[in-house]
CSV table of C-alpha atoms in Angstrom, one decimal:
chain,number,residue,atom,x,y,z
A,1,UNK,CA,-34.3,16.0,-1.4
A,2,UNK,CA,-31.1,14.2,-2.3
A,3,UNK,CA,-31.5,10.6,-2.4
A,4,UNK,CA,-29.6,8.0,-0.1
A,5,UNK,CA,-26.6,7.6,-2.5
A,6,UNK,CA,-26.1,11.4,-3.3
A,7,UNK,CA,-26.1,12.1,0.4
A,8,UNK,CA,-23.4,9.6,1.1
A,9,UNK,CA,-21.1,9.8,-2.0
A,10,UNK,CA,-21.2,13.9,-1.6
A,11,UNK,CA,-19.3,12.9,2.1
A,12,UNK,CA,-17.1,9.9,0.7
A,13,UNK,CA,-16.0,12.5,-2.1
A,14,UNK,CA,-14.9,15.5,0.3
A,15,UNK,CA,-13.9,12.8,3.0
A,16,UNK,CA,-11.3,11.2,-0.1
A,17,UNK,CA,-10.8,13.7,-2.3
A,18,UNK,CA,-7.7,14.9,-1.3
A,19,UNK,CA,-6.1,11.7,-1.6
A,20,UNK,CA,-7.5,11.0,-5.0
A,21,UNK,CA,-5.4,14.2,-6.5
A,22,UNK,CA,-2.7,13.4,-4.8
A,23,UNK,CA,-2.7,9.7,-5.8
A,24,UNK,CA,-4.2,10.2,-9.6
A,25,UNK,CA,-3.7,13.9,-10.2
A,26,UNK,CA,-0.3,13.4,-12.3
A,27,UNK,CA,-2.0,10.8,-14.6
A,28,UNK,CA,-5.2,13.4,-15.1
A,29,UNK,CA,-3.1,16.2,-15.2
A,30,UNK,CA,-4.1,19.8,-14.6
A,31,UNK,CA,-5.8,19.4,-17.8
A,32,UNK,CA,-6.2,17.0,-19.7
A,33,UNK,CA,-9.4,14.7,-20.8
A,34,UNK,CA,-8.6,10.8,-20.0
A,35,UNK,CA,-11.6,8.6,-20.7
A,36,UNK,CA,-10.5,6.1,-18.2
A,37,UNK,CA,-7.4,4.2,-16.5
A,38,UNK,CA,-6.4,3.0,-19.5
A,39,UNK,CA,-5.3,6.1,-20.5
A,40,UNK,CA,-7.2,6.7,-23.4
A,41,UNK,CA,-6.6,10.5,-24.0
A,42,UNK,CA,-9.7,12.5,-25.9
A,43,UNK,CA,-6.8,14.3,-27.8
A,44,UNK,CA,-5.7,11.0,-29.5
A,45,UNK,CA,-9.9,9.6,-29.3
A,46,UNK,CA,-11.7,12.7,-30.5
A,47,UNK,CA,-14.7,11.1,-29.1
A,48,UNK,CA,-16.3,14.6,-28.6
A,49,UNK,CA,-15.8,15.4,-32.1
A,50,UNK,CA,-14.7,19.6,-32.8
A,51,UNK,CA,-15.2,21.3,-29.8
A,52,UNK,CA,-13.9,25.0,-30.9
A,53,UNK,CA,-16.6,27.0,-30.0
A,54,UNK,CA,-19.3,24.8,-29.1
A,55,UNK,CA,-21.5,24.9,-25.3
A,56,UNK,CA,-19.7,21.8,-23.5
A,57,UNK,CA,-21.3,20.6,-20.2
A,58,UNK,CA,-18.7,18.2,-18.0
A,59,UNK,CA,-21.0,16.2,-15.6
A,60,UNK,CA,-19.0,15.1,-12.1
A,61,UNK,CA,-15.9,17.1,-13.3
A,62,UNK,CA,-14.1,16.2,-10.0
A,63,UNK,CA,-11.2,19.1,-10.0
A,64,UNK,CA,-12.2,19.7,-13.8
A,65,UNK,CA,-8.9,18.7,-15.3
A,66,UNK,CA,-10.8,17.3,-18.6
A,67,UNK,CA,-13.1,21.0,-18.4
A,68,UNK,CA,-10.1,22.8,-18.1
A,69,UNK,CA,-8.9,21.0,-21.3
A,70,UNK,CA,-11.6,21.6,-23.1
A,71,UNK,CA,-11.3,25.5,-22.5
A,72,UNK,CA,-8.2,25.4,-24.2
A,73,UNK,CA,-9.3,23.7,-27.3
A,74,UNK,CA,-11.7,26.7,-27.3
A,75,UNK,CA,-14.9,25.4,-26.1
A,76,UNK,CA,-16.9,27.1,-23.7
A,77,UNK,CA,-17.3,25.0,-21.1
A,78,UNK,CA,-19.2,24.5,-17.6
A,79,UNK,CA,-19.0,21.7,-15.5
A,80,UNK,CA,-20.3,20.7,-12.2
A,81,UNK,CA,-19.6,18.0,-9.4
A,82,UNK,CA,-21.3,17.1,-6.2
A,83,UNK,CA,-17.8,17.1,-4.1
A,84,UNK,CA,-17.5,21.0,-2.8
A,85,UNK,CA,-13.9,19.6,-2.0
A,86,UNK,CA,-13.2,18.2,-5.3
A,87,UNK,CA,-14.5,21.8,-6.3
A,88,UNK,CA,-11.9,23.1,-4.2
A,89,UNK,CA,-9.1,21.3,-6.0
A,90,UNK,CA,-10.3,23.0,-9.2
A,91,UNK,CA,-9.9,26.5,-7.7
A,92,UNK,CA,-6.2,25.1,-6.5
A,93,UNK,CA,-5.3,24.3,-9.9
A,94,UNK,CA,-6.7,27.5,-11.7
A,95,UNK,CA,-4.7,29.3,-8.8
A,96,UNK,CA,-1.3,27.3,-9.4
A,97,UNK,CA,-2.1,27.4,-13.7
A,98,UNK,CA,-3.7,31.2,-14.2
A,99,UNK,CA,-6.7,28.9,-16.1
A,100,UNK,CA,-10.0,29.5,-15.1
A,101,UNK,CA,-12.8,27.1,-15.6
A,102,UNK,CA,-16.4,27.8,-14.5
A,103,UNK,CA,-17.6,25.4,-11.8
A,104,UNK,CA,-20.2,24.7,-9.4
A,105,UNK,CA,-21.7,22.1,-7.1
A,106,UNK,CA,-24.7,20.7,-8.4
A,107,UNK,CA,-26.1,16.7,-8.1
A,108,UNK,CA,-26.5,15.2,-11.8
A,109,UNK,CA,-30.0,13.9,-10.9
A,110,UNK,CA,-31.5,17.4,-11.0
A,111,UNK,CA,-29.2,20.1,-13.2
A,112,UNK,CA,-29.5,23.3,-12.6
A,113,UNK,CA,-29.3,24.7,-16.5
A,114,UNK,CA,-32.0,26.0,-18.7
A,115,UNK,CA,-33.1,23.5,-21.6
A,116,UNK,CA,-30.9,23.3,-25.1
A,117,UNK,CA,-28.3,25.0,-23.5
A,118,UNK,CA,-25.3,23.1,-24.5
A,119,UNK,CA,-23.8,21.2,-27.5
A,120,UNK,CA,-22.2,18.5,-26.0
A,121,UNK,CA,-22.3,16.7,-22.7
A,122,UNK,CA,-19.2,14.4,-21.2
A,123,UNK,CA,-18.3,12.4,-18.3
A,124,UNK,CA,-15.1,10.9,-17.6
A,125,UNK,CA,-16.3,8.2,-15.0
A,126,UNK,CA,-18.1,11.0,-13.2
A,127,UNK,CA,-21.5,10.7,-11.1
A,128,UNK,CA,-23.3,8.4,-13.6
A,129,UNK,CA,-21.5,5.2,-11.4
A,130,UNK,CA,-22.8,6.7,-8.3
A,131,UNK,CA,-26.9,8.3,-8.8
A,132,UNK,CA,-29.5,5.9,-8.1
A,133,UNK,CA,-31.6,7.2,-10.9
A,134,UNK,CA,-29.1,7.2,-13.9
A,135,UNK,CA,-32.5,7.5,-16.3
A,136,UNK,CA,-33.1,11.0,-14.5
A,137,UNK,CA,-29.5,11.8,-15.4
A,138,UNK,CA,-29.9,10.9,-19.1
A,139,UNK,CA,-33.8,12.7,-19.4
A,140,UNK,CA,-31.5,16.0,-17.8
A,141,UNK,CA,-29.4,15.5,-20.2
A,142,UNK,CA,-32.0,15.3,-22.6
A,143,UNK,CA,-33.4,18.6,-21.8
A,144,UNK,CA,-29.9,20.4,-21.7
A,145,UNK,CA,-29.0,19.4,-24.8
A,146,UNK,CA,-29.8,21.2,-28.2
A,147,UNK,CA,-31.4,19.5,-30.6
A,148,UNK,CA,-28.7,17.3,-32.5
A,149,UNK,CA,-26.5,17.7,-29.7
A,150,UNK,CA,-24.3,15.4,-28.6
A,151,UNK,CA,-23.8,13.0,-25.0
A,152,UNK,CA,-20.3,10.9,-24.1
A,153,UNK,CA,-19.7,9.7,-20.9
A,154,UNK,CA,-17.9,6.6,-19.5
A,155,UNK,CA,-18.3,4.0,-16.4
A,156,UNK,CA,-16.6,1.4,-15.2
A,157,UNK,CA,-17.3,-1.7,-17.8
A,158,UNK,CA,-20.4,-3.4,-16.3
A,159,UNK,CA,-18.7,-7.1,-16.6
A,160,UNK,CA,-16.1,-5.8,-13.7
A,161,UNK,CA,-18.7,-6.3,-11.4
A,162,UNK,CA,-19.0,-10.1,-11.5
A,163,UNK,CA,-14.9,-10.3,-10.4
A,164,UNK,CA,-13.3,-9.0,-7.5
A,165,UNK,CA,-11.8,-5.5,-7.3
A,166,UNK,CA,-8.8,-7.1,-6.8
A,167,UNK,CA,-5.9,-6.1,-9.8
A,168,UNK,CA,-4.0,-9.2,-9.3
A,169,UNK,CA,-4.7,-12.7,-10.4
A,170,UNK,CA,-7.6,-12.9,-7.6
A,171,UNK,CA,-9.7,-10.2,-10.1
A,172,UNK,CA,-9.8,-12.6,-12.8
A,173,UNK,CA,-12.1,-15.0,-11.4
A,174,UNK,CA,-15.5,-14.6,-11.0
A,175,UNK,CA,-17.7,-14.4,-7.9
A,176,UNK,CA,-21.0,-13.6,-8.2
A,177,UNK,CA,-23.1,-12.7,-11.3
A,178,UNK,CA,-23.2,-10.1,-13.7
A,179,UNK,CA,-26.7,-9.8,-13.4
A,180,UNK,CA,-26.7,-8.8,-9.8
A,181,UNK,CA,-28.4,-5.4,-9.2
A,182,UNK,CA,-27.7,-4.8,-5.8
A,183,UNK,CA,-25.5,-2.1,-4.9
A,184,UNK,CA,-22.1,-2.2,-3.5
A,185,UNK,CA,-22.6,0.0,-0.2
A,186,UNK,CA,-20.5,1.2,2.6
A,187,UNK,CA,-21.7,1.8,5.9
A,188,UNK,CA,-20.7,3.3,9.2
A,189,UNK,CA,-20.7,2.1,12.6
A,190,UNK,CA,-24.4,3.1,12.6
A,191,UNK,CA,-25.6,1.5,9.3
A,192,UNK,CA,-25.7,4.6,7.6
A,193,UNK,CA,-24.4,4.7,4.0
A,194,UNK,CA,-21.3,5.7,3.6
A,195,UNK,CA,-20.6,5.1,-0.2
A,196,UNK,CA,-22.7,3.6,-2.6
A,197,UNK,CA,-22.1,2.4,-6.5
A,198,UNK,CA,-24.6,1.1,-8.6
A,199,UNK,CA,-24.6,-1.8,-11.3
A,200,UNK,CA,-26.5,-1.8,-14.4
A,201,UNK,CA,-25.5,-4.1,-17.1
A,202,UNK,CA,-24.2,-3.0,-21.0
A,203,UNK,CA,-28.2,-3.9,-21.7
A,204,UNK,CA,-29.8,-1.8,-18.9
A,205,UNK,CA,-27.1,1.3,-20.0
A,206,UNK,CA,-28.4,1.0,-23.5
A,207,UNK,CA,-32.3,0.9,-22.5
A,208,UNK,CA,-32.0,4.1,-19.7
A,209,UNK,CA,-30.8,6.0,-22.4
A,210,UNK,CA,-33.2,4.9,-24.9
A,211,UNK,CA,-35.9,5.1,-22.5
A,212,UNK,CA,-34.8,9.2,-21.8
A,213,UNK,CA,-35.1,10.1,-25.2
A,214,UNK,CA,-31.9,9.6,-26.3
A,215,UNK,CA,-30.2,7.9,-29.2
A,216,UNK,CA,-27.0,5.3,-28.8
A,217,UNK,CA,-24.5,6.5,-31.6
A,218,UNK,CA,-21.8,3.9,-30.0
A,219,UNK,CA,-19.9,2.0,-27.8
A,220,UNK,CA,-16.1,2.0,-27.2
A,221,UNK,CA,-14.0,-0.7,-25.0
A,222,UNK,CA,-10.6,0.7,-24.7
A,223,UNK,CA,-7.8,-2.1,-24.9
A,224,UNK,CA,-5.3,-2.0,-22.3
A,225,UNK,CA,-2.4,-0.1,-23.9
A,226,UNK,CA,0.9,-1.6,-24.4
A,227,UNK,CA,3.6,-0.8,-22.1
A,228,UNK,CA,0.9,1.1,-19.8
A,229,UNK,CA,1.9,-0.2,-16.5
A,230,UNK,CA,-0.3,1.6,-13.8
A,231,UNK,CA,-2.4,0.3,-10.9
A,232,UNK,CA,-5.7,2.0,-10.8
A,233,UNK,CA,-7.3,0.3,-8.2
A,234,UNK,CA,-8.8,-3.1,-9.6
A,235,UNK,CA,-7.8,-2.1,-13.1
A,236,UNK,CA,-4.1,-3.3,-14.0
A,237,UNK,CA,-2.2,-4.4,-16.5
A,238,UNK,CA,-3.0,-8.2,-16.3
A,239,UNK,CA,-6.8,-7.2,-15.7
A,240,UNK,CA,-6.8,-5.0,-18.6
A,241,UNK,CA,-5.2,-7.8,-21.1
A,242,UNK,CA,-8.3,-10.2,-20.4
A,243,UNK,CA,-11.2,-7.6,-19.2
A,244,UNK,CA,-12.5,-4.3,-20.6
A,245,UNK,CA,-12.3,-2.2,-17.7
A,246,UNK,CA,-14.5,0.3,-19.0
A,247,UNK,CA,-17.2,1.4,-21.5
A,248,UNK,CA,-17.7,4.8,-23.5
A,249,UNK,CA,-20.9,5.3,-24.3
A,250,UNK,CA,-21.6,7.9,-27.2
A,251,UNK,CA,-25.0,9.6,-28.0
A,252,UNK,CA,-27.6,12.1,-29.5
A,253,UNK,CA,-30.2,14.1,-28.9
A,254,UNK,CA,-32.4,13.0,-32.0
């Protein structure tokens, strides 16, 4: 049964994600593989190391513009996400490209591929923010991933959490702790959830993973970029010069 947060972040996602192509789709591009809102680009990072040839899973692919870029560096990809509209966007952009990535809808907590199927295992900012379990996530990984294989993903850097989401000078002054667990939630006019994101700290990422089998190769804090002037939200430029704004996990299946 899908848990509380699945249910509601599967009806924020095809409530919103219309306006998150149109509002973010130029900076993703149809494909391309951006780690974050800095910008970092995997064709500059090579975070995924080659990917000719190799079984690539994307995990909350959105409209699989980092998949679809992938595919053309000759990997042989499948990717998933638990927005059917997001989903949808993917078809659009095949459609309007003549590319054609492999997609489905599928919730991260519970995959629906056979074990040591793939090589490598990404996520731009996708689903790992959102599941309540992320240690379910990372055992699923586990089992999807040959031996040796490899897992990147990135979130939002856990020390945004203790400033406002605000990308102005308001956002650089804290307001509660760090170490605050409880989860930002959205409700209706009925008290049910409407959107839910989770907070684990850089110590709780690196112990879900260790505790699912899995071995942290490193960590990567992308610098704001100079001359990058784009509002993302709460990330900015004047954010990003004194706050990581997000973290890049890499890993193996040892």
């Amino acid at each position: 049964m899908p848990s509380t947060s699945s249910r509601a972040n599967r009806g924020w996602w095809d409530g919103n994600a219309d306006d998150y192509q149109v509002e973010h789709g130029e900076f993703l591009r149809d494909s391309g593989f951006v780690w974050g809102p800095e910008g970092l680009d995997e064709a500059e990072a090579h975070l995924l190391g080659e990917v000719r040839g190799r079984r690539v899973l994307e995990i909350g692919c959105g409209a699989a513009q980092c998949a679809r870029w992938l595919v053309t560096r000759g990997a042989q990809v499948a990717a998933f996400d638990l927005s059917y509209r997001q989903l949808r966007h993917s078809q659009r952009i095949d459609l309007d490209t003549g590319s054609h990535v492999p997609v489905m809808q599928a919730d991260a907590e519970a995959l629906p591929f056979a074990a040591d199927a793939f090589d490598l295992a990404c996520s731009a900012y996708g689903a790992l923010p959102f599941v309540a379990d992320p240690q379910a996530v990372f055992r699923e990984v586990r089992r999807v991933l040959r031996p040796g294989g490899r897992f990147v993903f990135s979130v939002s850097h856990p020390v945004r959490w203790a400033f406002p989401d605000d990308p102005g000078p308001r956002g650089l002054t804290s307001d509660r702790s760090y170490f605050d667990r409880t989860p930002y939630v959205e409700r209706d006019e009925r008290g049910t959830p409407t959107y839910v994101e989770h907070h684990h700290t850089l110590g709780d990422w690196v112990t879900l993973l260790v505790a699912a089998g899995l071995t942290v190769t490193g960590l990567v804090e992308p610098e704001w970029p100079e001359g990058h002037e784009r509002v993302w939200g709460g990330w900015s430029p004047l954010r990003g010069r004194h706050l990581p704004g997000t973290a890049i996990f890499s890993c193996a299946n040892i």
